[in-house]
């Protein structure tokens, strides 16, 4: 068999980042479930199927640990190694099959083994090899993160994937991969438009097909056109991984485990009937119609006592990851939009916003006079909700090594923005995670590096770049043609960046600040 083993390799995987794979979020998720997170301060970490290497390199830069990765696509390994060379972090990346990687004699015992989506896209033989790696190389107490497509949410979409994959295999279309994807979508859409009973009786399938047309072709290729593709119930995955001595702990997405956020009162009452985790999670998936899971399994989990859990929470620190003014009053959850009670969340956000440059420990928050009316369990749940919604991040003071690695990687990414728009994340040394930093904001940071500070200066710098590459801004779906309108729009964007975006980046130590003491935008001497 060819090296790709049926995996679609003609288009590279997307440059996505997944913070739930980070040691910080995995620790928090375990703590939220009352389980000891056996992750050392400098963890030994393995990612199986690292794609373009965005997540593994960001987490390595934000950590003092050692990071190993395996992805059999050599083109993606080349891209991932560029990031690791830029940061100087302890990262070892290999373009090997899982079978070849499992046979290596130099592998350590890992604290964390992570795989994003891979479980859904590989053969039964590769799944067996993954379990072999876990059995042999995950130390007792270690964590496995595995995300995968699941039922029942995927049920009406499975036939769409089958039609597209069938077209790719049988049509004989010899055009390029993007053209094959477009043709496969058109083939499937023609069946839907012709009035097929399946699409008439499953309207969600039609809605999903309409969304696919707007998706990145690279995503479609890897999600729909691999030779191996599986959707499982949670219980099937849990029972399979139990063969590797793994026990399910909870979701790596903090909001997923909060019943009050995800379920209606009727759903909460129904779920409360089940204590068996396989039954509870499977029934819960039907209540929210889940189609993707991000699960944490532990090899020998140890439950924390109430005292240990409270002490761990008291020492846990957080930092705002968005400007306080941009935190909405409602968040989207499995039960739709839910309101964040103002009496609970407003004072909490105000305390975080009062001193952006200081991380906040839960013990200090619990004693803060403005939060005296909040019971400790309420405080914890509110922090988890804000973290799950992306407004807070777990944080700790970084070492000099982590600061150096993050600055180096961020500088590389920002400089790369002059030739590419596909990598839209920068890493915070406080959190060990990334936040989304769009291409335009990276160009503004370039301007800061040049000593420019006002909105006019930032707008002028970016306009010079856009003119150089022959690009124009797009507003409400329409390209802005005139020079003056482009500059006016850039000035508006720059003013917003200086008002809300820059203070947040400074508080996360992604950009050094304030401006009067900043050597340059990324805190590195020129």
Short mmCIF file of C-alpha atoms in Angstrom, two decimals:
data_model
loop_
_atom_site.label_atom_id
_atom_site.label_comp_id
_atom_site.label_asym_id
_atom_site.label_seq_id
_atom_site.Cartn_x
_atom_site.Cartn_y
_atom_site.Cartn_z
CA UNK A 1 0.00 0.00 0.00
CA UNK A 2 1.20 3.56 -0.70
CA UNK A 3 2.54 5.61 2.21
CA UNK A 4 -0.66 7.64 2.56
CA UNK A 5 -2.72 4.49 3.37
CA UNK A 6 -5.82 6.04 1.83
CA UNK A 7 -5.51 9.33 3.72
CA UNK A 8 -6.18 12.40 1.55
CA UNK A 9 -2.80 14.13 1.13
CA UNK A 10 -3.22 16.18 -2.06
CA UNK A 11 -4.27 19.22 -0.02
CA UNK A 12 -2.62 20.11 3.28
CA UNK A 13 -4.63 20.15 6.50
CA UNK A 14 -5.94 23.48 7.78
CA UNK A 15 -3.80 25.69 10.06
CA UNK A 16 -6.16 25.22 12.99
CA UNK A 17 -5.38 25.59 16.67
CA UNK A 18 -7.11 23.63 19.46
CA UNK A 19 -6.56 25.00 22.96
CA UNK A 20 -8.36 22.06 24.59
CA UNK A 21 -5.23 20.02 23.79
CA UNK A 22 -3.08 22.31 25.97
CA UNK A 23 -1.74 21.11 29.33
CA UNK A 24 -3.39 24.11 31.02
CA UNK A 25 -6.89 23.28 29.79
CA UNK A 26 -6.41 19.55 30.43
CA UNK A 27 -5.39 20.32 34.02
CA UNK A 28 -8.40 22.59 34.50
CA UNK A 29 -10.80 20.05 33.00
CA UNK A 30 -9.54 17.31 35.32
CA UNK A 31 -9.82 19.63 38.33
CA UNK A 32 -13.38 20.51 37.32
CA UNK A 33 -14.23 16.80 37.54
CA UNK A 34 -12.45 16.36 40.87
CA UNK A 35 -9.67 14.25 39.36
CA UNK A 36 -5.96 14.70 39.92
CA UNK A 37 -4.25 15.85 36.71
CA UNK A 38 -0.97 13.97 36.68
CA UNK A 39 0.73 16.56 34.48
CA UNK A 40 4.16 17.71 35.60
CA UNK A 41 5.23 21.34 35.34
CA UNK A 42 7.46 20.33 32.41
CA UNK A 43 5.33 17.60 30.82
CA UNK A 44 6.35 14.96 28.33
CA UNK A 45 3.77 15.34 25.56
CA UNK A 46 2.97 13.35 22.42
CA UNK A 47 0.64 14.42 19.61
CA UNK A 48 -0.35 11.75 17.11
CA UNK A 49 -1.28 13.28 13.75
CA UNK A 50 -0.13 16.87 14.33
CA UNK A 51 -1.25 18.22 10.91
CA UNK A 52 0.44 21.55 10.18
CA UNK A 53 1.89 21.51 13.70
CA UNK A 54 0.17 24.65 14.98
CA UNK A 55 -1.14 23.28 18.28
CA UNK A 56 1.92 21.24 19.23
CA UNK A 57 4.30 24.12 18.51
CA UNK A 58 2.23 26.69 20.39
CA UNK A 59 1.92 24.42 23.43
CA UNK A 60 5.64 23.59 23.29
CA UNK A 61 6.58 27.28 23.11
CA UNK A 62 4.37 27.99 26.13
CA UNK A 63 5.89 25.18 28.19
CA UNK A 64 9.17 23.94 29.64
CA UNK A 65 8.32 20.36 28.70
CA UNK A 66 9.39 18.05 25.88
CA UNK A 67 7.03 17.64 22.94
CA UNK A 68 6.97 14.77 20.45
CA UNK A 69 4.84 14.54 17.34
CA UNK A 70 4.14 12.03 14.60
CA UNK A 71 2.43 12.74 11.28
CA UNK A 72 3.13 10.66 8.20
CA UNK A 73 2.61 13.56 5.77
CA UNK A 74 6.14 14.88 5.01
CA UNK A 75 4.89 18.21 3.63
CA UNK A 76 3.09 18.93 6.91
CA UNK A 77 6.14 17.85 8.89
CA UNK A 78 8.25 20.38 6.98
CA UNK A 79 5.77 23.14 7.84
CA UNK A 80 5.58 22.07 11.49
CA UNK A 81 9.38 22.00 11.81
CA UNK A 82 9.59 25.60 10.61
CA UNK A 83 7.53 26.61 13.63
CA UNK A 84 9.61 24.53 16.03
CA UNK A 85 12.86 25.95 14.67
CA UNK A 86 11.46 29.45 15.09
CA UNK A 87 10.55 28.99 18.76
CA UNK A 88 13.58 26.95 19.80
CA UNK A 89 11.32 24.85 22.04
CA UNK A 90 12.01 21.20 22.83
CA UNK A 91 10.04 19.65 19.94
CA UNK A 92 10.77 16.48 18.02
CA UNK A 93 8.65 15.88 14.93
CA UNK A 94 8.65 12.73 12.77
CA UNK A 95 7.09 11.95 9.39
CA UNK A 96 6.39 8.32 10.25
CA UNK A 97 3.38 6.05 10.26
CA UNK A 98 1.98 5.21 13.68
CA UNK A 99 3.37 1.70 13.29
CA UNK A 100 6.87 3.02 12.54
CA UNK A 101 6.64 5.48 15.41
CA UNK A 102 5.50 2.78 17.86
CA UNK A 103 8.60 0.75 17.00
CA UNK A 104 11.02 3.54 18.00
CA UNK A 105 13.37 2.67 20.85
CA UNK A 106 13.91 6.26 22.04
CA UNK A 107 10.39 7.13 23.18
CA UNK A 108 9.93 8.31 26.79
CA UNK A 109 6.97 7.67 29.06
CA UNK A 110 4.47 10.42 28.27
CA UNK A 111 2.33 12.50 30.64
CA UNK A 112 -0.05 13.40 27.81
CA UNK A 113 -0.93 11.70 24.53
CA UNK A 114 -3.23 13.78 22.31
CA UNK A 115 -4.92 13.22 18.98
CA UNK A 116 -7.35 15.64 17.33
CA UNK A 117 -9.81 14.09 14.89
CA UNK A 118 -7.39 11.31 13.98
CA UNK A 119 -9.49 8.58 15.62
CA UNK A 120 -12.25 9.24 13.08
CA UNK A 121 -9.99 9.20 10.02
CA UNK A 122 -7.73 6.15 10.36
CA UNK A 123 -8.12 2.44 9.77
CA UNK A 124 -8.91 -0.21 12.37
CA UNK A 125 -5.25 -1.29 12.19
CA UNK A 126 -4.08 2.25 12.97
CA UNK A 127 -6.54 2.47 15.86
CA UNK A 128 -5.03 -0.71 17.25
CA UNK A 129 -1.55 0.81 16.93
CA UNK A 130 -2.70 3.97 18.71
CA UNK A 131 -3.93 1.85 21.60
CA UNK A 132 -0.61 -0.01 21.60
CA UNK A 133 1.27 3.29 21.91
CA UNK A 134 -0.98 4.33 24.78
CA UNK A 135 -0.55 1.02 26.59
CA UNK A 136 3.22 1.07 26.27
CA UNK A 137 4.09 4.76 26.46
CA UNK A 138 1.52 6.52 28.68
CA UNK A 139 2.68 6.54 32.27
CA UNK A 140 0.23 5.64 35.08
CA UNK A 141 -1.81 8.71 35.89
CA UNK A 142 -1.21 10.10 32.40
CA UNK A 143 -3.86 11.76 30.24
CA UNK A 144 -5.16 10.93 26.78
CA UNK A 145 -7.00 13.62 24.83
CA UNK A 146 -9.01 12.26 21.90
CA UNK A 147 -11.49 14.19 19.75
CA UNK A 148 -13.70 12.49 17.18
CA UNK A 149 -16.87 12.65 15.13
CA UNK A 150 -19.73 11.07 17.01
CA UNK A 151 -23.33 10.02 16.84
CA UNK A 152 -26.13 10.93 16.94
CA UNK A 153 -25.25 14.37 15.53
CA UNK A 154 -23.53 12.98 12.43
CA UNK A 155 -26.35 10.58 11.55
CA UNK A 156 -28.05 12.74 8.85
CA UNK A 157 -24.67 13.79 7.43
CA UNK A 158 -23.14 10.34 6.90
CA UNK A 159 -24.89 9.87 3.50
CA UNK A 160 -23.45 13.21 2.27
CA UNK A 161 -19.95 12.05 3.09
CA UNK A 162 -20.62 8.73 1.36
CA UNK A 163 -21.85 10.41 -1.83
CA UNK A 164 -18.85 12.75 -1.99
CA UNK A 165 -16.35 9.98 -1.27
CA UNK A 166 -18.02 7.72 -3.85
CA UNK A 167 -17.81 10.44 -6.48
CA UNK A 168 -14.12 10.97 -5.75
CA UNK A 169 -13.36 7.24 -6.09
CA UNK A 170 -15.55 6.39 -9.06
CA UNK A 171 -15.84 9.48 -11.25
CA UNK A 172 -12.40 9.24 -12.83
CA UNK A 173 -12.11 13.02 -12.51
CA UNK A 174 -8.41 13.75 -13.17
CA UNK A 175 -8.53 17.49 -12.44
CA UNK A 176 -6.85 19.02 -9.41
CA UNK A 177 -8.02 18.28 -5.86
CA UNK A 178 -9.93 21.55 -5.45
CA UNK A 179 -11.83 20.84 -8.69
CA UNK A 180 -12.62 17.30 -7.52
CA UNK A 181 -14.05 18.65 -4.28
CA UNK A 182 -16.17 21.21 -6.13
CA UNK A 183 -17.42 18.51 -8.50
CA UNK A 184 -18.23 16.13 -5.62
CA UNK A 185 -20.21 18.89 -3.90
CA UNK A 186 -22.07 19.65 -7.14
CA UNK A 187 -22.82 15.95 -7.67
CA UNK A 188 -24.32 15.73 -4.17
CA UNK A 189 -26.20 19.01 -4.50
CA UNK A 190 -27.83 17.86 -7.74
CA UNK A 191 -29.24 14.85 -5.90
CA UNK A 192 -30.65 17.12 -3.20
CA UNK A 193 -32.04 19.66 -5.70
CA UNK A 194 -33.71 16.93 -7.74
CA UNK A 195 -36.04 16.25 -4.83
CA UNK A 196 -34.57 13.06 -3.38
CA UNK A 197 -36.66 11.66 -0.54
CA UNK A 198 -33.63 11.49 1.77
CA UNK A 199 -33.03 15.23 1.62
CA UNK A 200 -36.77 15.97 1.82
CA UNK A 201 -37.13 13.89 4.98
CA UNK A 202 -33.83 15.06 6.50
CA UNK A 203 -33.81 18.85 6.08
CA UNK A 204 -30.73 19.25 8.29
CA UNK A 205 -28.72 17.31 5.69
CA UNK A 206 -29.68 19.93 3.11
CA UNK A 207 -28.71 22.78 5.44
CA UNK A 208 -25.37 21.11 6.10
CA UNK A 209 -24.73 20.62 2.38
CA UNK A 210 -25.36 24.33 1.86
CA UNK A 211 -22.81 25.16 4.58
CA UNK A 212 -20.22 22.88 3.00
CA UNK A 213 -20.10 25.00 -0.13
CA UNK A 214 -18.65 27.82 2.00
CA UNK A 215 -16.07 25.66 3.79
CA UNK A 216 -12.32 25.58 3.20
CA UNK A 217 -11.57 22.90 0.52
CA UNK A 218 -8.66 21.68 2.68
CA UNK A 219 -11.07 20.96 5.53
CA UNK A 220 -13.54 19.20 3.22
CA UNK A 221 -10.80 17.02 1.77
CA UNK A 222 -9.61 15.74 5.14
CA UNK A 223 -13.06 15.45 6.68
CA UNK A 224 -14.92 13.79 3.81
CA UNK A 225 -12.55 12.18 1.32
CA UNK A 226 -10.30 9.86 3.32
CA UNK A 227 -10.58 6.15 2.56
CA UNK A 228 -11.15 5.48 6.28
CA UNK A 229 -13.81 7.46 8.07
CA UNK A 230 -15.77 6.48 11.16
CA UNK A 231 -18.43 7.96 13.39
CA UNK A 232 -18.94 6.32 16.78
CA UNK A 233 -21.12 6.55 19.79
CA UNK A 234 -19.23 7.71 22.87
CA UNK A 235 -19.73 4.33 24.53
CA UNK A 236 -18.01 2.57 21.61
CA UNK A 237 -14.92 4.78 21.92
CA UNK A 238 -14.80 4.48 25.72
CA UNK A 239 -15.07 0.70 25.59
CA UNK A 240 -12.35 0.50 22.94
CA UNK A 241 -9.95 2.72 24.89
CA UNK A 242 -10.61 0.74 28.07
CA UNK A 243 -8.49 -1.96 26.41
CA UNK A 244 -5.55 0.46 26.88
CA UNK A 245 -6.40 0.80 30.61
CA UNK A 246 -8.06 4.19 30.13
CA UNK A 247 -10.94 5.57 32.17
CA UNK A 248 -13.19 8.38 30.96
CA UNK A 249 -12.92 11.57 33.06
CA UNK A 250 -14.78 14.29 31.17
CA UNK A 251 -14.73 16.75 28.30
CA UNK A 252 -11.74 18.96 27.48
CA UNK A 253 -14.22 21.66 26.52
CA UNK A 254 -15.13 23.22 29.88
CA UNK A 255 -18.69 24.18 28.92
CA UNK A 256 -19.59 20.68 27.77
CA UNK A 257 -19.73 19.23 31.29
CA UNK A 258 -21.98 21.92 32.83
CA UNK A 259 -25.52 20.53 32.70
CA UNK A 260 -27.11 23.89 33.55
CA UNK A 261 -25.48 25.37 30.43
CA UNK A 262 -26.04 22.49 28.03
CA UNK A 263 -29.40 21.04 29.08
CA UNK A 264 -32.95 22.23 29.64
CA UNK A 265 -34.44 21.61 33.11
CA UNK A 266 -36.15 18.54 31.65
CA UNK A 267 -32.85 17.31 30.25
CA UNK A 268 -31.08 17.84 33.57
CA UNK A 269 -33.78 15.85 35.38
CA UNK A 270 -33.53 13.04 32.84
CA UNK A 271 -29.74 12.86 32.91
CA UNK A 272 -29.75 12.79 36.72
CA UNK A 273 -31.23 9.27 36.56
CA UNK A 274 -27.94 7.84 35.24
CA UNK A 275 -24.82 7.29 37.33
CA UNK A 276 -23.07 4.95 34.88
CA UNK A 277 -20.80 7.25 32.79
CA UNK A 278 -21.27 5.25 29.57
CA UNK A 279 -25.04 5.52 29.86
CA UNK A 280 -25.02 9.12 31.10
CA UNK A 281 -22.75 10.46 28.37
CA UNK A 282 -24.50 8.57 25.57
CA UNK A 283 -27.95 9.75 26.68
CA UNK A 284 -26.56 13.27 27.13
CA UNK A 285 -25.23 13.22 23.56
CA UNK A 286 -28.77 12.51 22.35
CA UNK A 287 -30.15 15.42 24.36
CA UNK A 288 -27.73 17.90 22.75
CA UNK A 289 -27.45 15.98 19.43
CA UNK A 290 -23.66 16.02 19.73
CA UNK A 291 -21.61 15.46 16.59
CA UNK A 292 -18.09 16.04 17.89
CA UNK A 293 -16.52 15.13 21.22
CA UNK A 294 -13.26 16.21 22.87
CA UNK A 295 -12.73 13.65 25.61
CA UNK A 296 -10.20 13.19 28.40
CA UNK A 297 -9.24 9.69 29.52
CA UNK A 298 -6.80 8.92 32.32
CA UNK A 299 -4.71 5.82 32.98
CA UNK A 300 -5.65 5.20 36.60
CA UNK A 301 -7.47 8.39 37.66
CA UNK A 302 -7.31 9.40 41.32
CA UNK A 303 -10.22 11.30 42.83
CA UNK A 304 -9.31 14.35 44.86
CA UNK A 305 -10.68 14.72 48.36
CA UNK A 306 -12.83 17.76 49.06
CA UNK A 307 -9.91 19.41 50.87
CA UNK A 308 -7.48 18.69 48.02
CA UNK A 309 -9.95 19.96 45.46
CA UNK A 310 -10.55 23.20 47.34
CA UNK A 311 -6.83 23.79 47.80
CA UNK A 312 -6.20 23.15 44.11
CA UNK A 313 -8.89 25.64 43.15
CA UNK A 314 -7.50 28.27 45.54
CA UNK A 315 -4.10 28.10 43.81
CA UNK A 316 -5.53 28.11 40.28
CA UNK A 317 -5.03 31.42 38.44
CA UNK A 318 -6.82 33.00 35.48
CA UNK A 319 -6.44 35.96 33.15
CA UNK A 320 -8.84 37.70 30.76
CA UNK A 321 -8.25 36.66 27.15
CA UNK A 322 -10.59 39.26 25.60
CA UNK A 323 -11.24 42.88 26.48
CA UNK A 324 -13.94 43.19 29.14
CA UNK A 325 -16.03 45.45 26.88
CA UNK A 326 -16.25 42.67 24.30
CA UNK A 327 -17.67 40.01 26.64
CA UNK A 328 -21.33 39.53 25.66
CA UNK A 329 -24.23 39.17 28.07
CA UNK A 330 -25.22 35.86 26.46
CA UNK A 331 -23.29 32.79 25.34
CA UNK A 332 -24.23 30.04 22.92
CA UNK A 333 -24.63 26.55 24.37
CA UNK A 334 -26.26 23.20 23.67
CA UNK A 335 -29.62 24.64 24.73
CA UNK A 336 -29.25 27.81 22.64
CA UNK A 337 -28.33 31.29 23.85
CA UNK A 338 -28.25 31.60 27.63
CA UNK A 339 -27.85 34.81 29.61
CA UNK A 340 -24.97 35.35 32.01
CA UNK A 341 -26.64 36.68 35.22
CA UNK A 342 -25.41 40.23 35.68
CA UNK A 343 -25.31 40.04 39.49
CA UNK A 344 -22.88 37.13 39.24
CA UNK A 345 -20.77 37.84 36.17
CA UNK A 346 -20.53 41.64 36.03
CA UNK A 347 -18.56 42.06 39.29
CA UNK A 348 -16.35 39.08 38.41
CA UNK A 349 -15.43 40.54 35.02
CA UNK A 350 -14.92 43.96 36.64
CA UNK A 351 -12.38 42.48 39.08
CA UNK A 352 -10.46 40.84 36.26
CA UNK A 353 -10.49 44.04 34.22
CA UNK A 354 -9.33 46.25 37.12
CA UNK A 355 -5.69 45.25 36.77
CA UNK A 356 -5.14 43.59 33.42
CA UNK A 357 -1.43 43.03 33.96
CA UNK A 358 -1.99 40.86 37.06
CA UNK A 359 -3.17 37.24 36.96
CA UNK A 360 -5.92 36.46 39.47
CA UNK A 361 -5.82 33.44 41.79
CA UNK A 362 -9.10 31.90 42.85
CA UNK A 363 -8.18 32.18 46.53
CA UNK A 364 -7.76 35.94 46.14
CA UNK A 365 -10.97 36.21 44.14
CA UNK A 366 -12.89 34.39 46.88
CA UNK A 367 -11.71 37.02 49.40
CA UNK A 368 -12.26 40.04 47.15
CA UNK A 369 -14.79 42.49 48.67
CA UNK A 370 -16.62 42.96 45.36
CA UNK A 371 -17.22 39.20 45.16
CA UNK A 372 -18.23 38.63 48.77
CA UNK A 373 -21.80 37.78 47.80
CA UNK A 374 -20.77 34.87 45.57
CA UNK A 375 -20.63 31.41 47.13
CA UNK A 376 -17.46 29.43 46.37
CA UNK A 377 -19.21 26.79 44.16
CA UNK A 378 -20.87 29.61 42.21
CA UNK A 379 -17.51 31.33 41.77
CA UNK A 380 -15.91 28.15 40.44
CA UNK A 381 -18.75 27.46 38.00
CA UNK A 382 -18.63 31.06 36.76
CA UNK A 383 -14.89 30.83 36.13
CA UNK A 384 -15.35 27.56 34.23
CA UNK A 385 -18.16 29.07 32.16
CA UNK A 386 -16.09 32.14 31.26
CA UNK A 387 -13.14 29.91 30.39
CA UNK A 388 -15.27 27.58 28.30
CA UNK A 389 -16.72 30.56 26.44
CA UNK A 390 -13.18 31.74 25.65
CA UNK A 391 -13.17 34.88 27.83
CA UNK A 392 -10.76 33.59 30.48
CA UNK A 393 -7.68 31.38 30.31
CA UNK A 394 -5.88 29.44 33.06
CA UNK A 395 -2.60 31.25 33.75
CA UNK A 396 0.69 31.08 35.61
CA UNK A 397 3.81 33.22 35.75
CA UNK A 398 6.13 32.13 32.91
CA UNK A 399 9.76 31.14 33.22
CA UNK A 400 12.43 33.03 31.28
CA UNK A 401 12.69 30.08 28.91
CA UNK A 402 8.96 30.18 28.13
CA UNK A 403 9.08 33.95 27.59
CA UNK A 404 11.94 33.55 25.13
CA UNK A 405 10.25 30.72 23.22
CA UNK A 406 6.92 32.54 22.94
CA UNK A 407 8.52 35.80 21.81
CA UNK A 408 10.53 33.96 19.14
CA UNK A 409 7.52 32.05 17.80
CA UNK A 410 5.28 35.12 17.80
CA UNK A 411 7.90 37.14 15.98
CA UNK A 412 8.15 34.45 13.29
CA UNK A 413 4.36 34.31 12.86
CA UNK A 414 4.00 38.09 12.62
CA UNK A 415 6.82 38.35 10.09
CA UNK A 416 5.21 35.50 8.14
CA UNK A 417 2.07 37.62 7.82
CA UNK A 418 3.75 39.52 4.98
CA UNK A 419 3.62 36.43 2.77
CA UNK A 420 0.77 34.34 4.18
CA UNK A 421 -2.63 34.78 5.81
CA UNK A 422 -3.18 31.20 6.99
CA UNK A 423 -1.69 31.31 10.50
CA UNK A 424 -3.87 33.51 12.69
CA UNK A 425 -2.75 32.70 16.23
CA UNK A 426 -0.15 34.01 18.67
CA UNK A 427 0.92 32.30 21.89
CA UNK A 428 0.70 33.77 25.39
CA UNK A 429 3.52 32.85 27.81
CA UNK A 430 1.06 33.40 30.68
CA UNK A 431 -1.42 30.77 29.51
CA UNK A 432 0.63 28.44 27.34
CA UNK A 433 -2.23 28.73 24.86
CA UNK A 434 -2.89 30.81 21.77
CA UNK A 435 -5.55 33.34 21.01
CA UNK A 436 -6.83 34.24 17.58
CA UNK A 437 -4.96 37.19 16.09
CA UNK A 438 -6.27 37.90 12.57
CA UNK A 439 -3.94 38.79 9.74
CA UNK A 440 -4.88 42.48 9.92
CA UNK A 441 -3.96 42.66 13.62
CA UNK A 442 -0.63 40.97 12.88
CA UNK A 443 0.06 43.76 10.37
CA UNK A 444 -0.75 46.33 13.07
CA UNK A 445 1.75 44.56 15.36
CA UNK A 446 4.33 44.87 12.58
CA UNK A 447 3.70 48.61 12.67
CA UNK A 448 4.28 48.65 16.44
CA UNK A 449 7.58 46.86 15.84
CA UNK A 450 8.60 49.78 13.64
CA UNK A 451 7.92 52.25 16.44
CA UNK A 452 4.58 53.46 15.04
CA UNK A 453 1.90 54.11 17.65
CA UNK A 454 -1.06 56.23 16.50
CA UNK A 455 -4.08 54.92 14.60
CA UNK A 456 -3.10 57.03 11.59
CA UNK A 457 0.41 55.57 11.59
CA UNK A 458 -0.85 52.00 11.89
CA UNK A 459 -3.42 52.53 9.13
CA UNK A 460 -0.82 54.10 6.83
CA UNK A 461 1.59 51.20 7.41
CA UNK A 462 -1.01 48.56 6.58
CA UNK A 463 -2.28 50.48 3.56
CA UNK A 464 1.27 50.57 2.20
CA UNK A 465 1.42 46.79 2.53
CA UNK A 466 -1.98 46.28 0.86
CA UNK A 467 -0.97 48.52 -2.03
CA UNK A 468 2.28 46.63 -2.41
CA UNK A 469 0.50 43.26 -2.76
CA UNK A 470 -2.42 44.64 -4.78
CA UNK A 471 -5.11 43.93 -2.17
CA UNK A 472 -8.08 45.92 -0.94
CA UNK A 473 -10.29 45.65 2.14
CA UNK A 474 -13.66 43.97 1.91
CA UNK A 475 -16.61 45.44 3.80
CA UNK A 476 -19.98 43.68 3.99
CA UNK A 477 -18.94 41.38 1.17
CA UNK A 478 -17.92 44.19 -1.18
CA UNK A 479 -14.34 45.16 -2.05
CA UNK A 480 -13.50 48.77 -1.18
CA UNK A 481 -11.89 50.29 -4.27
CA UNK A 482 -10.92 53.89 -3.44
CA UNK A 483 -7.70 54.64 -1.60
CA UNK A 484 -9.31 57.09 0.79
CA UNK A 485 -12.10 54.67 1.81
CA UNK A 486 -9.55 51.91 2.44
CA UNK A 487 -7.48 54.22 4.65
CA UNK A 488 -10.58 55.42 6.52
CA UNK A 489 -11.63 51.83 7.22
CA UNK A 490 -8.11 50.90 8.31
CA UNK A 491 -8.09 53.86 10.70
CA UNK A 492 -11.32 52.62 12.29
CA UNK A 493 -9.83 49.14 12.69
CA UNK A 494 -6.61 50.57 14.12
CA UNK A 495 -8.49 52.70 16.65
CA UNK A 496 -10.39 49.66 17.85
CA UNK A 497 -7.17 47.65 18.05
CA UNK A 498 -5.47 50.33 20.16
CA UNK A 499 -8.53 50.65 22.41
CA UNK A 500 -9.32 46.97 23.08
CA UNK A 501 -7.05 44.58 21.18
CA UNK A 502 -3.64 45.94 22.20
CA UNK A 503 -4.35 46.10 25.97
CA UNK A 504 -5.48 42.45 25.84
CA UNK A 505 -2.37 41.36 23.93
CA UNK A 506 -0.23 43.27 26.44
CA UNK A 507 -1.97 41.69 29.44
CA UNK A 508 -1.34 38.26 27.92
CA UNK A 509 2.31 39.28 27.32
CA UNK A 510 1.98 38.57 23.62
CA UNK A 511 2.88 42.22 22.97
CA UNK A 512 5.05 44.08 25.44
CA UNK A 513 3.65 47.27 26.84
CA UNK A 514 2.82 49.96 27.57
CA UNK A 515 4.11 51.79 24.52
CA UNK A 516 6.37 54.11 26.54
CA UNK A 517 8.42 51.15 27.79
CA UNK A 518 8.04 48.83 24.82
CA UNK A 519 11.27 48.01 22.98
CA UNK A 520 9.08 46.95 20.09
CA UNK A 521 5.76 45.25 19.56
CA UNK A 522 6.87 41.75 20.55
CA UNK A 523 9.28 42.70 23.29
CA UNK A 524 12.39 41.70 21.37
CA UNK A 525 15.34 43.97 20.77
CA UNK A 526 15.80 44.72 17.10
#
